[in-house]
GROMACS .gro file of C-alpha atoms in nm:
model
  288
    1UNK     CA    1  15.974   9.959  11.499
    2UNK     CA    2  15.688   9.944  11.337
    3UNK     CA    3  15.420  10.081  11.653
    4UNK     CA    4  15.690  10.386  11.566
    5UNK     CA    5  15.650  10.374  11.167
    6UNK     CA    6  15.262  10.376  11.243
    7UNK     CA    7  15.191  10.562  11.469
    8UNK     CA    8  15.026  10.897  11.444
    9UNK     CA    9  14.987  11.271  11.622
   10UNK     CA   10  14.657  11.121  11.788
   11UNK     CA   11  14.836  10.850  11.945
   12UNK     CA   12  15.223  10.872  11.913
   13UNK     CA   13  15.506  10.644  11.998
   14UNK     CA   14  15.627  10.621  12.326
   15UNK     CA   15  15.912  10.353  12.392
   16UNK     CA   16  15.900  10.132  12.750
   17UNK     CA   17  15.509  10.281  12.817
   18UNK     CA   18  15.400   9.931  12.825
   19UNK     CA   19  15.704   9.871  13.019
   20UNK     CA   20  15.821  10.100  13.236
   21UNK     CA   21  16.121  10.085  13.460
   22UNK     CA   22  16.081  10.053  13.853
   23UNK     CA   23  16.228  10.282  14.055
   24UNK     CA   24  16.282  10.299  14.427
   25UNK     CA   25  16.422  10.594  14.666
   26UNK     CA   26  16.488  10.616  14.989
   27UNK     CA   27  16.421  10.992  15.170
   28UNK     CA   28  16.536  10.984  15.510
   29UNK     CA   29  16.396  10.633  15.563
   30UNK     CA   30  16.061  10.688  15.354
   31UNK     CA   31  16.061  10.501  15.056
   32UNK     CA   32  15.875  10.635  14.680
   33UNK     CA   33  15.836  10.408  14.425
   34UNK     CA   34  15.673  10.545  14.093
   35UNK     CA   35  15.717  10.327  13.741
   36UNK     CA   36  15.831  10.545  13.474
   37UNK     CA   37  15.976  10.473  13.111
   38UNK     CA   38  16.346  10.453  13.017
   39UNK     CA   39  16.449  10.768  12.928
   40UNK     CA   40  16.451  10.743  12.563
   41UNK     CA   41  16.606  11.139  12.409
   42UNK     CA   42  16.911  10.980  12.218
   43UNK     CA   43  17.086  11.344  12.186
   44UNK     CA   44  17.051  11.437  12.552
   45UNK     CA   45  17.219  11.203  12.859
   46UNK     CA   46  16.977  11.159  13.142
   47UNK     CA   47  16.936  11.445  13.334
   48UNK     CA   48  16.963  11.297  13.662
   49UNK     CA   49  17.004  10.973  13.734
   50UNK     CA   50  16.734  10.823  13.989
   51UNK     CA   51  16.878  10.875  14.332
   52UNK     CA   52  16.875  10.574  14.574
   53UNK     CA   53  16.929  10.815  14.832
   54UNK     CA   54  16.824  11.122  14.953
   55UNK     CA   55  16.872  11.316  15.261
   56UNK     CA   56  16.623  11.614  15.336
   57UNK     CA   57  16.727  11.733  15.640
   58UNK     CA   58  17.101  11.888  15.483
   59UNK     CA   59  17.184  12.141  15.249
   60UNK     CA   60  17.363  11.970  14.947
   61UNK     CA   61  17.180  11.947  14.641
   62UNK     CA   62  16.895  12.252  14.715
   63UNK     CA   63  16.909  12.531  14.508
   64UNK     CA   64  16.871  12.819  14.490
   65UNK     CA   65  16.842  12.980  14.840
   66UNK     CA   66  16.672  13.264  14.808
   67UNK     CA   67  16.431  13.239  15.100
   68UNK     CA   68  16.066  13.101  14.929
   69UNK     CA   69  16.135  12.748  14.785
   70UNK     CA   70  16.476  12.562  14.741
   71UNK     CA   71  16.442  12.236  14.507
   72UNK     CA   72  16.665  11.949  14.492
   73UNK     CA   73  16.655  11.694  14.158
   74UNK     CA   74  16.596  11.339  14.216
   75UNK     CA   75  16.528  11.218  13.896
   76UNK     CA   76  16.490  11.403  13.537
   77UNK     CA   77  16.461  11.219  13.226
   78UNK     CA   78  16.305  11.278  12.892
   79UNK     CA   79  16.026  11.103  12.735
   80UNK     CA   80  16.000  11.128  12.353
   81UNK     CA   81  15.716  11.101  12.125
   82UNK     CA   82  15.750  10.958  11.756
   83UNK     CA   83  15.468  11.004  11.509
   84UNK     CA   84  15.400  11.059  11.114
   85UNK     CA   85  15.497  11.288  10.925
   86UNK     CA   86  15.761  11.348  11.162
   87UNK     CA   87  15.929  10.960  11.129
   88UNK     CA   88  16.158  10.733  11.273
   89UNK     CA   89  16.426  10.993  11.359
   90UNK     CA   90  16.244  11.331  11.453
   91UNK     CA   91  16.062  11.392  11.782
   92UNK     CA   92  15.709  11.547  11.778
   93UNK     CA   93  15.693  11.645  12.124
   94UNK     CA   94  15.867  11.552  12.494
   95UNK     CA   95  15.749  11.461  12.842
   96UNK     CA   96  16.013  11.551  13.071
   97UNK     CA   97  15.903  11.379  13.384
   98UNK     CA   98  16.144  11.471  13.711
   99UNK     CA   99  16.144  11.404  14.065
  100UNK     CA  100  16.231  11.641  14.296
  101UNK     CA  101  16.189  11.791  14.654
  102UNK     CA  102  16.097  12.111  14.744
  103UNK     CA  103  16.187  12.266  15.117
  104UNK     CA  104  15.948  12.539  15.155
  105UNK     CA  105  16.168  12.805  15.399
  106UNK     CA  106  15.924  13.076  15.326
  107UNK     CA  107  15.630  12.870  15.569
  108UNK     CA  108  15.566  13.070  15.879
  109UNK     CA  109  15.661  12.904  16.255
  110UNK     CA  110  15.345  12.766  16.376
  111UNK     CA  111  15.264  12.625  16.048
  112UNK     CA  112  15.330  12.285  15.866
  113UNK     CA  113  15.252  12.077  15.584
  114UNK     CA  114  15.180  11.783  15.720
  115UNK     CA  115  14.873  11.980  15.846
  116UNK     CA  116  14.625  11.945  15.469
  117UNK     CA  117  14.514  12.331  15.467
  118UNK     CA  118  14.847  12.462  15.546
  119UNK     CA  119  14.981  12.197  15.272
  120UNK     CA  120  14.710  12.358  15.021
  121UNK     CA  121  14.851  12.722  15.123
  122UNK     CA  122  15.225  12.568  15.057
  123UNK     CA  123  15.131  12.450  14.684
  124UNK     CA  124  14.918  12.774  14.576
  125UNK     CA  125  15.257  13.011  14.680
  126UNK     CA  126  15.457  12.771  14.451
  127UNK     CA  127  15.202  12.783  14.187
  128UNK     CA  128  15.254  13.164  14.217
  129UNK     CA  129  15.643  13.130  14.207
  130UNK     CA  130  15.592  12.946  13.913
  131UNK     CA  131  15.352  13.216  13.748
  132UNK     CA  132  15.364  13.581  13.840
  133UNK     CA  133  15.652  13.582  14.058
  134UNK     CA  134  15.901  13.444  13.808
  135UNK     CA  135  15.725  13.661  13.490
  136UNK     CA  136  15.706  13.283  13.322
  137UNK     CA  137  15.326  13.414  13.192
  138UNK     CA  138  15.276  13.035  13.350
  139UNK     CA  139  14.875  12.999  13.526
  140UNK     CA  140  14.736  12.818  13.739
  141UNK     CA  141  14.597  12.586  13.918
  142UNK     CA  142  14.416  12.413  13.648
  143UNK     CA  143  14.256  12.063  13.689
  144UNK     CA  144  14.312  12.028  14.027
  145UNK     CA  145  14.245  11.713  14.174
  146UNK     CA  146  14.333  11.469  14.453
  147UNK     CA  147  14.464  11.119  14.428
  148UNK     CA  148  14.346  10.842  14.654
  149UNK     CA  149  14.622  10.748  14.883
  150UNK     CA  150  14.657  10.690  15.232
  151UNK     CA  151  14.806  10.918  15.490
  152UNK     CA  152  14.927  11.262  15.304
  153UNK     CA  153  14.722  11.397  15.074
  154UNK     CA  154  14.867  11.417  14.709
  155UNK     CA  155  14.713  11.654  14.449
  156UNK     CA  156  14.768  11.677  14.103
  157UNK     CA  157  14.692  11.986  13.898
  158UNK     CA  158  14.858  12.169  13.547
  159UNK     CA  159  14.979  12.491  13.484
  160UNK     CA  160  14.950  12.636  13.124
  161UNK     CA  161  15.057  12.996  12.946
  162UNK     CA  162  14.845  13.307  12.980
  163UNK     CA  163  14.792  13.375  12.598
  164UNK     CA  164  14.597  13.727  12.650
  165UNK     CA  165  14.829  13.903  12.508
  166UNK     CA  166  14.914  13.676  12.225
  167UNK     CA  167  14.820  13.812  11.929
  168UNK     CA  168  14.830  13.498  11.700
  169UNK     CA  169  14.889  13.190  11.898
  170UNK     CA  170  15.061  12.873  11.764
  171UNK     CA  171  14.941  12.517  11.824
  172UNK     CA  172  15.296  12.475  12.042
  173UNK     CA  173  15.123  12.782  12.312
  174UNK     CA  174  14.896  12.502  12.384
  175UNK     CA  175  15.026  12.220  12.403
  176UNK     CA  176  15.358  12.346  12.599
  177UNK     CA  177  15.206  12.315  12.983
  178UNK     CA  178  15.299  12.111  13.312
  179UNK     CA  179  15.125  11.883  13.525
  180UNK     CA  180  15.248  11.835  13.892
  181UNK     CA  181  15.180  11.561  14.168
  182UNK     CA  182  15.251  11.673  14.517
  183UNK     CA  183  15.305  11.624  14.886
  184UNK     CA  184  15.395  11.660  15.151
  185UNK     CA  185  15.793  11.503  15.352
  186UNK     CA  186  15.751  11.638  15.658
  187UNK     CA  187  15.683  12.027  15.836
  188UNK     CA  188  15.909  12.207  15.557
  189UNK     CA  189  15.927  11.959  15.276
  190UNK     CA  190  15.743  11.868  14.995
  191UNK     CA  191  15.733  11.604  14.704
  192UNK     CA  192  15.715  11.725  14.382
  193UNK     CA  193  15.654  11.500  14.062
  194UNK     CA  194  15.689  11.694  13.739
  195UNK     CA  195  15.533  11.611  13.382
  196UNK     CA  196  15.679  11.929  13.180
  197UNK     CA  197  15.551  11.908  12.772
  198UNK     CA  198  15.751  12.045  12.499
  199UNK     CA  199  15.684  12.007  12.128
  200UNK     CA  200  15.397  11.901  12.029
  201UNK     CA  201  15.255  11.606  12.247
  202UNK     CA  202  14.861  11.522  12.232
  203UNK     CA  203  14.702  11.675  12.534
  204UNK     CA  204  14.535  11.408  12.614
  205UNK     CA  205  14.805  11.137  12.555
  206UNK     CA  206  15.060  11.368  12.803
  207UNK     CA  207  14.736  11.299  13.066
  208UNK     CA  208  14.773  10.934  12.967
  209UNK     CA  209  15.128  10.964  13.087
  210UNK     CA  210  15.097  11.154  13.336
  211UNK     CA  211  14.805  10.974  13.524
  212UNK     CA  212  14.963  10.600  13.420
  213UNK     CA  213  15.303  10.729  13.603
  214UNK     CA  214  15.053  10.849  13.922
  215UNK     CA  215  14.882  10.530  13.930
  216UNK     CA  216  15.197  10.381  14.038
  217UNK     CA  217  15.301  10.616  14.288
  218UNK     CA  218  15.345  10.467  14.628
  219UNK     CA  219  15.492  10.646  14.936
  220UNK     CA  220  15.588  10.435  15.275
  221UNK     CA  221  15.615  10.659  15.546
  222UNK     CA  222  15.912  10.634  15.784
  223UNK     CA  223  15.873  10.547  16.194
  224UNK     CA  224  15.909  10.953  16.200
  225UNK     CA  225  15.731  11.091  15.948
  226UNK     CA  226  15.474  10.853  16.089
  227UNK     CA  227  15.459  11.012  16.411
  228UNK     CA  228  15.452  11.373  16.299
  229UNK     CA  229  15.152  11.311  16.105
  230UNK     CA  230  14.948  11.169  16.425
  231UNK     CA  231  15.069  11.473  16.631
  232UNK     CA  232  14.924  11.697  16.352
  233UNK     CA  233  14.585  11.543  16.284
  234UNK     CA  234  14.574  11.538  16.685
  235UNK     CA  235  14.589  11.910  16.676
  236UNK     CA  236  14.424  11.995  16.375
  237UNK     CA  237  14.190  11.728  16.356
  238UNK     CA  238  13.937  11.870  16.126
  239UNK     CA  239  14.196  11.996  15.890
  240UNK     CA  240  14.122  11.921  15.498
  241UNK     CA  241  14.256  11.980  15.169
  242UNK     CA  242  14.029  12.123  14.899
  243UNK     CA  243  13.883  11.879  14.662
  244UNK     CA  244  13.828  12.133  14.359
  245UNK     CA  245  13.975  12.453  14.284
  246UNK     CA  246  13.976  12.719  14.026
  247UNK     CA  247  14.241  12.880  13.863
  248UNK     CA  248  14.383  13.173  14.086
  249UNK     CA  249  14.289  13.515  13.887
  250UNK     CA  250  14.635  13.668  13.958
  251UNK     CA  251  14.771  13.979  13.687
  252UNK     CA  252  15.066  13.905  13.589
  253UNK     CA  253  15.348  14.175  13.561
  254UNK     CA  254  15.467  14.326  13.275
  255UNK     CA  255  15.810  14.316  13.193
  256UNK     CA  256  16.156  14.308  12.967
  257UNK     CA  257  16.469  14.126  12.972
  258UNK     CA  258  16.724  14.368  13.120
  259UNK     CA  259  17.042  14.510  12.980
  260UNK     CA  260  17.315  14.312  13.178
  261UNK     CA  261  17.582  14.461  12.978
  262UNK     CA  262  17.454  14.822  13.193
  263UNK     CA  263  17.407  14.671  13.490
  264UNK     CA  264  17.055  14.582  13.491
  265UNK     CA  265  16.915  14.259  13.620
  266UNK     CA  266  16.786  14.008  13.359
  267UNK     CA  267  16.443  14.100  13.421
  268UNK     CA  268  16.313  14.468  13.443
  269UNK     CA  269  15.970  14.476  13.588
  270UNK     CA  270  15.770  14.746  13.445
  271UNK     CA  271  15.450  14.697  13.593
  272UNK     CA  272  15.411  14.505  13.935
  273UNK     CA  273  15.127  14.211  13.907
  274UNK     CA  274  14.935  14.061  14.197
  275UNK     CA  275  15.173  14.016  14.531
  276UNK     CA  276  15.229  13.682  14.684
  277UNK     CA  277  14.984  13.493  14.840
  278UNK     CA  278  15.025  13.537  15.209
  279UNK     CA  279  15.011  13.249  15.491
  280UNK     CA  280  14.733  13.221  15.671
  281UNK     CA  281  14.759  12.975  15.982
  282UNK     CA  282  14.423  12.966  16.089
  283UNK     CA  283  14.284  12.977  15.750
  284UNK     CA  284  13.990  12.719  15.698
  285UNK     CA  285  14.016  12.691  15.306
  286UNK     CA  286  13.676  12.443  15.291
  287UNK     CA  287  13.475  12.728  15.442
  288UNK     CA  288  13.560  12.976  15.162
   0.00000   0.00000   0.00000
């Protein structure tokens, strides 16, 4: 109680950091473990449990279906901050962290992400999905960076608001962004860990989350998954993921919420941005 009564916008409160639960899951006979704090939001009930379970290869729990990216929840549970002035019983900010798992049916036959550069390809479409393509004003990638494991490669990057056209922007514009650790299941599937902040958490302490949560990340393939991956480096074998990237310099679209009540849909786009990102199979990203 009192690491909550004391502590301050610099370094807030977070309950079970120190402590964090364990968690196992079992994907179609690879198993993630990651160590993540209780969730902790007393007005909200978890929003998913951690799965013990999960099976990629059928259709219950993806949604939506709409042809690019269908995402099934794992796990989802919120992480509150406590600082002065806000005291004991007012949040200053939340780190939603969630677990989830992405099948990617817009990838082209021929292509997989178990092969790095196609993987790379996979992750900048869903950064656009995330941006442009869903007129969230979202950006990105930002920070990009790999994480030393075995096997797959996982990257880490953050996605943050475009605030051009923000005439007077609040500290909450800044501070509101997402962080992401990725990759890849198998040919279609990918791992997605989110860190989504709301509120007003410390940059820098959200990183301190974020990368203390990564740190414990460990993936053990399956006897399948296993195999695939020596097939692929056996026929791509000089195939990398980028190390650094910038941010991609996409426009976004303009547009207004729609009148449903008329008939329109809930977003009206009234001045097409940058298209999508297309696949490129043969596409050597490390020679660009």
């Amino acid at each position: 109680m009192l690491n909550r009564l004391f502590a301050s916008r610099k370094r807030p409160f977070l309950a079970g950091l120190n402590k964090p639960q364990h968690i196992e899951m079992d994907i179609s006979g690879s198993k993630l473990e990651l160590d993540v704090p209780a969730h902790n939001d007393a007005s909200l009930p978890e929003q998913q449990a951690p799965l013990s379970h999960f099976n990629l290869y059928t259709t219950e729990g993806f949604d939506p279906d709409d042809g690019t990216f269908s995402t099934a929840l794992l796990m989802g549970r919120d992480l509150d901050l406590y600082a002065a002035p806000f005291g004991l019983s007012s949040s200053m900010g939340t780190i939603s962290v969630k677990v989830a798992i992405d099948r990617v049916d817009c990838l082209p036959e021929g292509m997989t992400c178990l092969n790095p550069e196609h993987f790379e390809q996979v992750v900048i479409r869903l950064v656009y999905d995330m941006g442009p393509g869903r007129c969230s004003g979202k950006t990105g990638p930002r920070a990009w960076r790999l994480l030393p494991m075995e096997h797959l490669p996982w990257v880490v990057y953050e996605m943050s608001y475009d605030l051009t056209d923000v005439i007077e922007p609040t500290s909450h514009h800044f501070t509101e962004y997402s962080s992401y650790a990725v990759t890849p299941l198998d040919d279609r599937h990918i791992l997605r860990i989110m860190f989504l902040n709301t509120g007003s958490p410390p940059v820098e302490f959200s990183r301190r989350v974020r990368d203390q949560i990564c740190r414990s990340l460990k993936l053990t393939l399956s006897a399948d998954l296993t195999r695939r991956i020596a097939e692929v480096k056996s026929k791509w074998p000089d195939a990398k993921i980028s190390e650094y990237r910038e941010p991609e310099q996409w426009i976004q679209p303009k547009w207004r919420n729609g009148r449903t009540s008329e008939g329109e849909p809930h977003i009206v786009i009234l001045e097409a941005g940058s298209p999508a990102p297309e696949f490129k199979p043969n596409l050597n990203l490390n020679c660009i």
